[in-house]
Amino acid sequence: MVEKLGTLEPPKNVIKAILLDHQKEGLWWLVSKEKSDELPPFWEVKGGLYLNVLTMHRTDRRPEPLHGGIFADDHGLGKTLTLLSLISFDKVGTLPDESSSALVAKQTLILCPSVVCSTWESQLQEHTHKGSLKLYKYYGNSRTMDFEELKKYDIVLTTYRTLAAECFRRRRCPLRKIEWWRIILDEAHVIKNENARQSRAVTKLTARRRWAVTGTNIKNGLFDSFSLMAFLQLDPLSTKCYWKGLFQRPLADGDENVLQVLMATISLRRIKDKVLIGLPSKTVETVSFELSGEERELYDRMKSSSKYFLDFFSFVDILRKRYSFMLSLVSRLRKLCDDSALCSRDLTSLLPSDNIQDASKHPEFLGKMINMIQDGEDFVCAICGCPSNDAVITQCVHVFCKSCIWYYLPRKELEKACPSCGGTISRSGLFSSPRESSNSENNKKTSRATPSKVSALIELLKESSAVNSSRKSVVFSMFDKMVVLLEEPLKDAGFNTLRLEAAMDEREQAEVIKGFGSAGPDTVLLASFRTSGFGINLTSASNVYLLEPWWTPADEEQAINSVHKYGQKENVRVVRLVAQNSIEERVLEMQERKKVAAGDVVRQGQKERREVSMDDICSLLSLSA
């Protein structure tokens, strides 16, 4: 961490916003890193040669400076405006000589999750003079394949999914033909999985300056962040064997020396509570409610069945092999606290196949998997590494985004190896789940009773409206299908609603976020949790309702920060809804344990670092009310 930061103002003919002090300091740090001629971390001059103090390698060739780093300010500190201010200097400054034979572009390439595209667009419109920075949106079916066209713009905005889908095609993608002046990876923690297609794709791009931007505590995630080092081209840690031997192993043994040097030289992180003194207040409260008699009976039956499986798998000593199944039992209990329509009552339908390669012989198994996609299970595409939008499933029971697998299998008759298991797949062997819409059968009015949690939510919304009818609200749910199920009862209660779903494409998500910003009072945004983890801007709301307690405090905080952030003008009220005497109370207790243990994350080494460990599952099922 830089001990003393200077300040810098952006060009006024480009940026019309007034930066806060911490943003001016951040801009100074970004510019100083890009202009730096210092040796990169772990290099020094010794005996007339350049010595790498980690590998003890000597060379007479001066290592290239690291023009970039990790910009890790807390969520809500206005990183997007600071980065736009950095880009604005390209319009008034001078570029290095263009004698290089490479196609040197004066543009900045920005990669981000699809849901964040609208944030960049709105921030550009709000904070820059019209026409001062030209933006090209490189996503969607109408995007250009002509790299010369891209060179006409100051900023090219694309998504990780778009890059992953086209980067490895035979016809080289335009983004790889250009040596960019600057590349910015927004929400850079999404490339954590080094084997994911999107993580490999970003390392194929060439640029003079490279920035990884994230609001998460990158220090706690660096253990598994080789892909970040590969993107930043930080020698020698950008080489896998050195990364393991010089960084991971010492860190696993409690030696943080390399970590401390790395963080001090390449990253900047400030915490919101210490920087944004004038940010409106935030209150967080937990509201408990009772399940109805029918809901309690069903919950208790499911709980008994879950405990039976826990005891049985423990007795036959195969519990560790049944992680996914046991997690699904916990998930079903959590869903029953929301709405019984979220899950099947037949627990035996979830039993896993002993031989997943033979699953294609069992259509009923494929049907169950497809139903799980419909129910909003968090499947991750094996090609792009993102939660699967518009998911399809192969006969070997692996899930991909439809767009990703379509690019992978460009012709209907083509057979290729499955990216997950190597088995033979083709387009004719893909299964899909029809996407739900507001006009689907599932959304038709029914005579069933309103779930207790939904009734509690409606009462809270009505109470808030009675106090101040101008306040807008956001309701987050970790279950995609619940976002759909909430719409009808809230409309019946007199509220205007919008839905923000993970399955929407970039344009649909942007339209919803923009529409919510301009919507009238008493509007409720029903948002999937999977859209909240990527720095979206929902500051037009001031009420946040968390329909379920989430696995980790950090995930919960990310959703809250989409509302309580730079640009918020009102005090923010956050309400967690928790079913009494249920697994949700145990999840809250688990959150508190994770907060206490958060400081030891960097020392966990190669141990299990799942959001929910098998020990967590056993604790939740053993103690669940």
XYZ file of C-alpha atoms in Angstrom:
625
model
C 0.000 0.000 0.000
C 1.274 3.444 -0.880
C 1.813 5.375 2.368
C 1.478 8.873 0.947
C -0.673 9.638 -2.062
C -0.684 12.825 -4.079
C -3.772 14.222 -5.770
C -4.590 14.815 -9.415
C -7.445 16.547 -11.209
C -8.806 15.095 -14.479
C -8.985 17.164 -17.693
C -11.987 19.471 -17.367
C -12.693 19.398 -21.097
C -13.466 15.669 -20.768
C -14.623 15.025 -17.190
C -17.400 17.291 -15.939
C -17.815 15.624 -12.542
C -16.040 16.877 -9.432
C -13.910 14.120 -7.948
C -13.844 13.492 -4.216
C -10.493 13.634 -2.440
C -10.011 9.865 -2.380
C -10.764 9.708 -6.123
C -8.149 12.379 -6.837
C -5.664 10.339 -4.811
C -6.650 7.189 -6.671
C -6.234 8.960 -10.009
C -2.767 10.152 -8.970
C -1.811 6.577 -8.047
C -3.105 5.147 -11.340
C -1.302 7.749 -13.445
C 1.932 7.395 -11.466
C 1.901 3.626 -11.974
C 1.355 4.011 -15.712
C 4.199 6.522 -15.997
C 6.559 4.686 -13.651
C 9.998 3.705 -14.897
C 10.843 1.771 -11.727
C 11.924 -1.848 -11.739
C 9.025 -4.265 -11.252
C 8.545 -5.968 -7.856
C 11.292 -8.376 -6.724
C 13.954 -6.919 -9.055
C 17.003 -4.913 -7.994
C 20.358 -3.825 -9.416
C 23.343 -5.718 -8.049
C 26.896 -5.785 -9.387
C 25.899 -4.070 -12.603
C 23.260 -6.744 -13.315
C 19.541 -7.013 -12.663
C 18.755 -9.576 -9.958
C 15.407 -11.200 -9.245
C 15.469 -11.716 -5.486
C 12.937 -14.555 -5.639
C 14.608 -16.736 -8.264
C 18.147 -15.295 -7.912
C 18.182 -15.011 -11.696
C 20.594 -12.391 -13.076
C 20.433 -10.636 -16.421
C 22.051 -7.669 -18.111
C 18.726 -6.767 -19.738
C 16.588 -4.321 -17.779
C 13.153 -5.791 -16.930
C 10.186 -3.864 -18.289
C 8.376 -1.683 -15.708
C 4.971 -2.870 -14.561
C 2.599 -0.312 -16.094
C -0.522 -1.279 -14.192
C -1.592 -3.238 -11.151
C -4.590 -4.055 -8.971
C -7.071 -1.260 -8.200
C -8.995 -2.785 -5.303
C -10.886 0.057 -3.641
C -13.922 -1.057 -1.665
C -17.299 -1.338 -3.395
C -19.057 1.995 -3.632
C -16.014 4.299 -3.745
C -16.528 5.402 -7.355
C -13.806 3.391 -9.086
C -15.558 3.713 -12.456
C -15.367 7.523 -12.414
C -11.719 7.371 -11.331
C -10.916 5.052 -14.236
C -12.783 7.261 -16.709
C -10.650 10.130 -15.422
C -7.541 8.058 -16.114
C -8.737 7.369 -19.662
C -9.482 11.061 -20.192
C -5.762 11.882 -20.053
C -5.348 9.971 -23.331
C -7.348 12.726 -25.030
C -5.025 15.521 -23.904
C -1.696 13.739 -23.437
C 0.792 12.365 -25.913
C 1.436 8.773 -26.862
C 4.823 7.123 -27.115
C 6.357 6.987 -30.584
C 4.456 4.828 -33.019
C 7.496 3.364 -34.715
C 6.501 -0.093 -33.517
C 5.286 -2.453 -36.196
C 2.435 -3.503 -33.937
C -0.993 -1.974 -34.352
C -0.713 0.496 -31.465
C -4.212 1.577 -30.472
C -4.987 4.750 -28.543
C -8.006 3.019 -27.088
C -8.807 1.394 -23.789
C -10.382 -2.063 -23.807
C -12.684 -2.687 -20.841
C -13.848 -6.197 -19.971
C -16.603 -6.729 -17.421
C -19.492 -9.068 -16.538
C -22.527 -8.402 -18.698
C -24.560 -6.862 -15.884
C -21.891 -4.165 -15.349
C -21.990 -2.886 -18.951
C -24.865 -0.553 -18.139
C -22.884 0.960 -15.251
C -20.020 1.936 -17.562
C -22.462 3.391 -20.096
C -24.404 5.420 -17.535
C -21.254 6.667 -15.782
C -19.816 7.763 -19.126
C -22.974 9.695 -19.967
C -23.239 11.244 -16.505
C -19.630 12.249 -15.850
C -18.135 13.171 -19.247
C -18.892 15.940 -21.710
C -20.972 14.694 -24.610
C -18.796 13.350 -27.412
C -15.529 13.724 -25.496
C -15.045 9.953 -25.185
C -16.397 7.685 -27.918
C -17.627 4.294 -26.736
C -18.100 1.129 -28.796
C -20.178 -1.672 -27.276
C -18.519 -4.873 -28.438
C -21.170 -7.433 -27.532
C -24.366 -8.712 -29.061
C -24.902 -10.167 -32.509
C -24.403 -6.888 -34.392
C -20.839 -6.189 -33.221
C -18.231 -5.484 -35.885
C -15.514 -7.942 -36.867
C -13.379 -5.145 -38.347
C -10.549 -4.141 -36.011
C -10.011 -0.955 -38.041
C -13.509 0.113 -37.027
C -12.665 -0.438 -33.354
C -9.666 1.881 -33.653
C -12.043 4.810 -34.225
C -13.225 4.695 -30.608
C -11.654 5.791 -27.330
C -13.201 2.953 -25.335
C -14.212 -0.524 -26.445
C -16.502 -2.173 -23.887
C -17.002 -5.931 -23.987
C -17.879 -8.820 -21.685
C -15.837 -11.742 -20.449
C -18.392 -14.040 -22.002
C -18.041 -12.411 -25.430
C -14.253 -12.660 -25.359
C -14.317 -16.259 -24.149
C -16.753 -17.259 -26.882
C -14.718 -15.912 -29.791
C -11.102 -15.717 -28.615
C -10.176 -19.276 -29.583
C -12.048 -19.489 -32.879
C -10.093 -20.153 -36.041
C -11.056 -16.763 -37.394
C -9.009 -14.573 -35.109
C -11.156 -12.141 -33.138
C -10.589 -8.394 -33.670
C -9.747 -7.856 -30.000
C -6.633 -9.998 -30.405
C -5.439 -8.153 -33.515
C -4.854 -4.905 -31.654
C -2.137 -3.928 -29.212
C -4.246 -1.899 -26.824
C -3.015 1.185 -25.066
C -4.740 -0.034 -21.916
C -6.807 -3.019 -20.789
C -9.057 -2.812 -17.738
C -10.513 -5.982 -16.215
C -13.503 -4.819 -14.174
C -14.640 -7.231 -11.447
C -11.355 -9.013 -12.146
C -11.987 -11.658 -9.485
C -14.203 -13.462 -12.016
C -11.058 -14.773 -13.763
C -9.920 -16.508 -10.578
C -10.327 -19.949 -12.164
C -7.196 -20.136 -14.290
C -8.580 -23.027 -16.344
C -11.773 -21.230 -17.326
C -11.951 -20.149 -20.937
C -12.386 -16.472 -20.052
C -9.295 -16.535 -17.805
C -7.164 -17.985 -20.568
C -8.643 -15.567 -23.091
C -7.586 -12.385 -21.274
C -3.953 -13.532 -21.252
C -4.059 -13.713 -25.065
C -4.655 -9.963 -25.353
C -1.775 -7.515 -25.813
C -1.532 -4.084 -24.200
C 0.886 -1.427 -22.944
C -0.958 -0.997 -19.628
C -2.951 -3.561 -17.652
C -5.327 -3.031 -14.755
C -7.205 -5.571 -12.645
C -10.102 -3.840 -10.868
C -12.082 -5.416 -8.055
C -13.993 -4.343 -4.974
C -13.368 -7.588 -3.112
C -10.558 -8.014 -0.618
C -8.026 -9.224 -3.161
C -5.503 -10.056 -0.432
C -7.685 -12.903 0.794
C -8.142 -14.192 -2.741
C -4.583 -13.953 -4.015
C -3.740 -17.534 -3.100
C -5.681 -18.770 -6.125
C -5.114 -15.750 -8.364
C -2.422 -17.010 -10.699
C -4.592 -15.897 -13.619
C -4.324 -12.285 -12.370
C -0.535 -12.492 -12.312
C -0.579 -14.024 -15.795
C -2.733 -11.156 -17.053
C -0.529 -8.504 -15.409
C 2.567 -10.292 -16.779
C 4.291 -9.983 -13.415
C 7.516 -11.945 -13.786
C 8.307 -14.452 -12.254
C 4.898 -14.989 -10.617
C 3.236 -15.112 -14.036
C 4.938 -18.495 -14.556
C 2.969 -21.329 -12.923
C 5.883 -23.237 -11.393
C 7.265 -20.069 -9.808
C 3.800 -19.080 -8.617
C 3.430 -22.358 -6.761
C 6.946 -22.535 -5.369
C 7.573 -18.898 -4.521
C 4.090 -17.745 -3.514
C 1.565 -20.476 -2.744
C 3.769 -22.803 -0.693
C 5.272 -20.108 1.552
C 1.824 -18.566 2.043
C 0.354 -21.941 2.967
C 3.085 -22.228 5.623
C 2.239 -18.818 7.055
C 5.044 -16.859 5.366
C 3.430 -13.660 4.061
C 6.601 -11.790 3.063
C 6.043 -12.140 -0.680
C 2.361 -11.290 -0.240
C 3.165 -8.116 1.683
C 5.688 -6.913 -0.913
C 3.267 -7.707 -3.718
C 0.356 -5.854 -2.143
C 2.493 -2.845 -1.250
C 3.843 -2.390 -4.763
C 1.058 -3.313 -7.178
C -2.249 -2.665 -5.382
C -4.321 0.136 -3.909
C -7.227 -0.563 -1.579
C -9.200 1.886 0.566
C -12.184 0.965 2.751
C -15.496 2.774 2.244
C -16.196 3.478 5.922
C -12.819 5.184 6.312
C -12.961 7.238 3.110
C -16.539 8.257 2.366
C -17.167 10.375 5.446
C -20.245 12.025 3.932
C -21.943 8.806 2.801
C -25.500 8.497 4.180
C -25.947 6.054 7.039
C -26.782 2.372 6.697
C -28.812 0.326 9.175
C -29.050 -3.468 9.076
C -31.784 -5.366 10.904
C -33.071 -8.919 10.993
C -36.818 -9.546 10.882
C -38.031 -12.992 11.949
C -41.318 -14.593 10.942
C -43.070 -17.896 11.617
C -43.765 -20.542 9.012
C -47.413 -21.510 8.612
C -48.624 -24.870 9.905
C -48.513 -26.440 6.443
C -45.084 -24.952 5.723
C -43.735 -26.191 9.067
C -45.008 -29.713 8.443
C -43.343 -29.871 5.033
C -40.141 -28.328 6.387
C -39.946 -30.855 9.242
C -40.465 -33.770 6.851
C -37.691 -32.490 4.612
C -35.452 -31.920 7.627
C -35.970 -35.496 8.832
C -35.178 -36.890 5.400
C -32.060 -34.735 5.159
C -30.796 -35.937 8.526
C -31.446 -39.525 7.460
C -29.184 -39.123 4.421
C -26.542 -37.404 6.550
C -26.516 -40.268 9.046
C -26.626 -42.956 6.352
C -23.764 -41.532 4.263
C -21.719 -41.033 7.435
C -22.355 -44.639 8.524
C -21.228 -46.137 5.187
C -18.303 -43.673 5.062
C -19.117 -42.053 1.708
C -20.197 -38.649 3.009
C -17.245 -36.757 1.482
C -18.106 -38.216 -1.918
C -21.640 -36.857 -1.707
C -20.844 -33.149 -1.289
C -23.053 -31.954 -4.157
C -25.982 -34.049 -3.037
C -25.711 -32.966 0.582
C -25.486 -29.327 -0.480
C -28.671 -29.821 -2.497
C -30.436 -31.022 0.669
C -29.416 -27.851 2.472
C -30.592 -25.865 -0.538
C -34.012 -27.549 -0.432
C -34.448 -26.685 3.223
C -33.537 -23.085 2.458
C -36.003 -22.986 -0.427
C -38.808 -24.242 1.801
C -38.267 -21.183 3.990
C -39.108 -19.080 0.916
C -41.768 -20.931 -1.041
C -42.519 -24.640 -1.413
C -42.984 -24.051 -5.151
C -39.203 -23.744 -5.437
C -38.479 -27.432 -4.953
C -39.736 -30.952 -5.305
C -40.944 -32.744 -2.189
C -39.379 -36.034 -3.351
C -35.866 -36.038 -1.929
C -35.032 -39.349 -3.590
C -35.261 -37.650 -6.993
C -32.018 -35.891 -6.132
C -29.904 -39.007 -5.592
C -26.776 -38.740 -7.767
C -25.823 -41.259 -10.401
C -22.887 -43.487 -9.401
C -21.586 -43.328 -12.974
C -22.177 -39.922 -14.508
C -20.817 -41.088 -17.874
C -23.819 -43.428 -18.207
C -26.339 -40.722 -17.415
C -27.241 -40.408 -21.107
C -28.954 -43.794 -20.833
C -31.381 -42.405 -18.281
C -33.636 -39.711 -19.773
C -35.319 -39.247 -16.403
C -31.986 -38.113 -14.932
C -31.545 -35.576 -17.701
C -35.066 -34.386 -17.018
C -34.253 -33.831 -13.370
C -31.117 -31.908 -14.270
C -33.089 -29.723 -16.668
C -35.642 -29.066 -13.932
C -32.803 -28.028 -11.626
C -31.685 -25.506 -14.259
C -35.244 -24.174 -14.321
C -35.256 -23.965 -10.535
C -32.258 -21.661 -10.621
C -29.454 -23.977 -9.501
C -26.117 -22.185 -9.735
C -24.465 -24.103 -12.576
C -21.257 -22.681 -14.002
C -20.454 -22.904 -17.710
C -17.272 -24.942 -18.204
C -16.257 -22.803 -21.205
C -16.525 -19.234 -19.906
C -16.516 -19.900 -16.163
C -19.644 -17.801 -15.544
C -23.002 -18.883 -14.110
C -24.821 -20.267 -17.127
C -27.309 -17.927 -18.776
C -29.721 -19.720 -21.133
C -28.213 -23.012 -19.959
C -28.058 -26.234 -21.985
C -26.992 -29.684 -20.811
C -25.058 -32.367 -22.695
C -25.750 -36.087 -22.700
C -22.735 -36.496 -20.430
C -24.555 -34.200 -17.984
C -22.406 -31.070 -18.173
C -23.860 -27.569 -18.330
C -22.841 -24.754 -20.688
C -24.155 -21.411 -21.865
C -25.999 -21.918 -25.131
C -23.945 -19.184 -26.832
C -20.644 -20.715 -25.659
C -21.432 -24.251 -26.800
C -22.831 -22.928 -30.104
C -19.481 -21.299 -30.851
C -17.708 -24.485 -29.745
C -19.918 -26.580 -32.050
C -20.352 -24.280 -35.076
C -22.047 -26.932 -37.250
C -24.953 -29.174 -36.366
C -23.289 -32.347 -37.606
C -19.926 -31.635 -35.953
C -18.835 -33.905 -33.089
C -16.183 -32.712 -30.631
C -14.841 -33.617 -27.211
C -16.793 -32.266 -24.249
C -14.740 -29.434 -22.663
C -15.497 -30.932 -19.235
C -15.002 -34.672 -19.562
C -13.713 -35.352 -23.076
C -16.748 -37.393 -24.114
C -18.191 -36.967 -27.598
C -20.857 -34.276 -27.912
C -22.800 -32.643 -30.735
C -25.582 -30.106 -31.120
C -28.099 -32.879 -31.633
C -27.305 -34.196 -28.155
C -27.962 -30.974 -26.261
C -30.918 -30.427 -23.948
C -32.291 -27.071 -22.902
C -34.717 -25.753 -20.338
C -37.379 -23.358 -21.638
C -36.832 -19.927 -20.168
C -39.550 -18.710 -17.876
C -41.246 -15.437 -18.660
C -43.960 -13.356 -17.151
C -46.427 -15.045 -19.518
C -45.444 -18.628 -18.697
C -47.731 -21.167 -17.102
C -45.772 -20.870 -13.861
C -46.715 -17.220 -13.602
C -50.449 -17.579 -14.075
C -52.537 -16.608 -11.080
C -53.080 -19.465 -8.679
C -55.323 -19.897 -5.676
C -52.593 -21.187 -3.370
C -51.861 -19.328 -0.148
C -49.197 -16.638 -0.158
C -46.005 -18.010 1.455
C -45.268 -16.649 4.928
C -41.989 -15.038 3.892
C -43.658 -13.257 0.982
C -46.408 -12.016 3.296
C -43.762 -10.711 5.710
C -41.975 -8.951 2.850
C -45.182 -7.299 1.645
C -45.935 -6.020 5.158
C -42.444 -4.519 5.402
C -42.837 -2.847 2.013
C -46.212 -1.405 3.001
C -44.824 -0.095 6.300
C -41.941 1.590 4.483
C -44.293 3.112 1.912
C -46.529 4.491 4.652
C -43.537 6.273 6.208
C -42.063 7.550 2.925
C -43.772 6.649 -0.339
C -40.955 8.100 -2.457
C -38.423 5.432 -1.475
C -37.674 2.619 -3.896
C -36.680 -0.878 -2.833
C -34.527 -3.758 -4.019
C -35.289 -7.355 -3.063
C -32.423 -9.811 -3.522
C -32.926 -13.567 -3.684
C -30.334 -16.284 -4.176
C -32.924 -18.351 -6.078
C -33.634 -17.183 -9.620
C -37.073 -18.760 -9.680
C -38.058 -16.890 -6.511
C -37.492 -13.617 -8.349
C -40.205 -14.737 -10.777
C -42.565 -16.030 -8.081
C -42.435 -12.735 -6.165
C -43.771 -10.639 -9.012
C -47.447 -11.603 -8.880
C -48.086 -11.158 -5.121
C -46.224 -7.835 -5.056
C -48.248 -6.514 -7.984
C -51.439 -7.690 -6.289
C -50.334 -5.695 -3.232
C -50.117 -2.541 -5.363
C -46.387 -2.307 -6.039
C -44.745 -1.691 -9.378
C -42.079 -4.308 -10.043
C -39.110 -4.887 -12.304
C -37.054 -8.074 -12.576
C -33.270 -8.281 -12.910
C -32.358 -11.867 -13.751
C -29.028 -13.575 -14.367
C -30.480 -15.197 -17.493
C -31.015 -11.831 -19.198
C -28.559 -10.721 -21.850
C -26.515 -7.511 -21.595
C -29.081 -5.256 -23.235
C -31.991 -6.582 -21.192
C -30.093 -6.091 -17.928
C -29.052 -2.574 -18.947
C -32.654 -1.670 -19.785
C -33.897 -2.935 -16.417
C -31.249 -1.029 -14.427
C -31.892 2.139 -16.436
C -35.644 1.697 -16.095
C -35.373 1.266 -12.341
C -33.346 4.466 -12.087
C -36.117 6.465 -13.752
C -39.047 4.515 -12.289
C -41.591 6.148 -10.048
C -41.896 5.807 -6.261
C -42.934 2.544 -4.640
C -41.133 0.595 -7.360
C -39.571 -2.683 -6.264
C -36.677 -4.259 -8.146
C -36.630 -8.046 -7.815
C -33.018 -9.033 -8.358
C -31.171 -12.317 -8.575
C -28.228 -12.537 -6.194
C -26.062 -13.555 -9.151
C -26.441 -10.053 -10.583
C -25.396 -8.331 -7.344
C -21.821 -9.555 -7.167
C -20.594 -7.325 -9.969
C -20.596 -3.689 -8.903
C -23.984 -2.682 -10.344
C -25.348 0.750 -9.424
C -28.751 0.766 -7.725
C -28.400 4.008 -5.761
C -31.873 5.157 -6.801
C -33.139 2.721 -4.147
C -32.738 3.196 -0.408
C -34.371 0.024 0.946
C -32.680 -3.371 0.605
C -34.420 -6.625 1.479
C -32.342 -9.801 1.636
C -34.838 -12.603 1.181
C -32.358 -15.193 2.476
C -29.202 -14.976 4.610
C -26.313 -15.742 2.286
C -23.452 -18.139 2.750
C -20.747 -15.555 3.353
C -20.864 -12.049 4.850
C -18.817 -10.728 1.917
C -21.469 -11.824 -0.593
C -24.182 -10.152 1.435
C -22.146 -6.962 1.722
C -21.647 -6.871 -2.046
C -25.388 -6.807 -2.630
C -25.866 -4.083 -0.031
C -23.060 -2.055 -1.607
C -24.921 -1.883 -4.906
C -27.260 0.515 -3.072
C -25.068 1.962 -0.311
C -22.290 3.452 -2.415
C -20.928 6.641 -3.971
C -23.879 8.587 -5.391
C -26.379 7.526 -2.705
C -28.333 10.513 -1.356
C -30.608 8.804 1.196
C -30.055 6.793 4.352
C -30.158 3.095 3.509
C -32.202 0.513 5.391
C -31.235 -3.151 5.030
C -33.585 -5.902 6.216
C -32.826 -9.618 6.397
C -35.841 -11.935 6.469
C -35.295 -15.095 8.520
C -37.699 -17.943 9.250
C -37.865 -18.762 12.959
C -36.567 -22.163 14.106
C -35.123 -22.939 10.700
C -31.859 -23.556 8.922
C -31.754 -19.834 8.106
C -30.918 -19.076 11.744
C -28.044 -21.575 11.522
C -26.786 -19.852 8.381
C -26.646 -16.542 10.269
C -24.570 -18.240 12.970
C -22.296 -19.638 10.264
C -21.876 -16.103 8.893
C -20.639 -14.908 12.272
C -18.101 -17.741 12.438
C -16.858 -16.839 8.968
C -16.412 -13.201 10.013
C -14.184 -14.283 12.889
C -12.183 -16.596 10.635
C -11.856 -14.089 7.781
C -8.420 -12.942 8.910
C -7.010 -16.444 8.447
C -8.113 -16.904 4.833
C -4.656 -16.277 3.391
C -3.253 -19.069 5.538
C -5.671 -21.750 4.436
C -3.262 -23.045 1.835
C -4.510 -25.936 -0.209
C -7.342 -26.686 2.198
C -10.954 -26.596 1.120
C -12.059 -23.017 0.468
C -15.591 -23.585 -0.776
C -18.244 -21.117 0.250
C -19.823 -23.985 2.185
C -17.579 -26.803 3.384
C -18.747 -30.323 4.169
C -18.254 -29.501 7.855
C -20.608 -26.535 7.385
C -23.195 -28.798 5.769
C -22.964 -31.341 8.586
C -23.347 -28.565 11.133
C -26.335 -27.055 9.340
C -28.161 -30.378 8.986
C -27.283 -31.676 12.447
C -28.354 -28.547 14.246
C -31.090 -27.230 11.951
C -34.265 -26.472 13.813
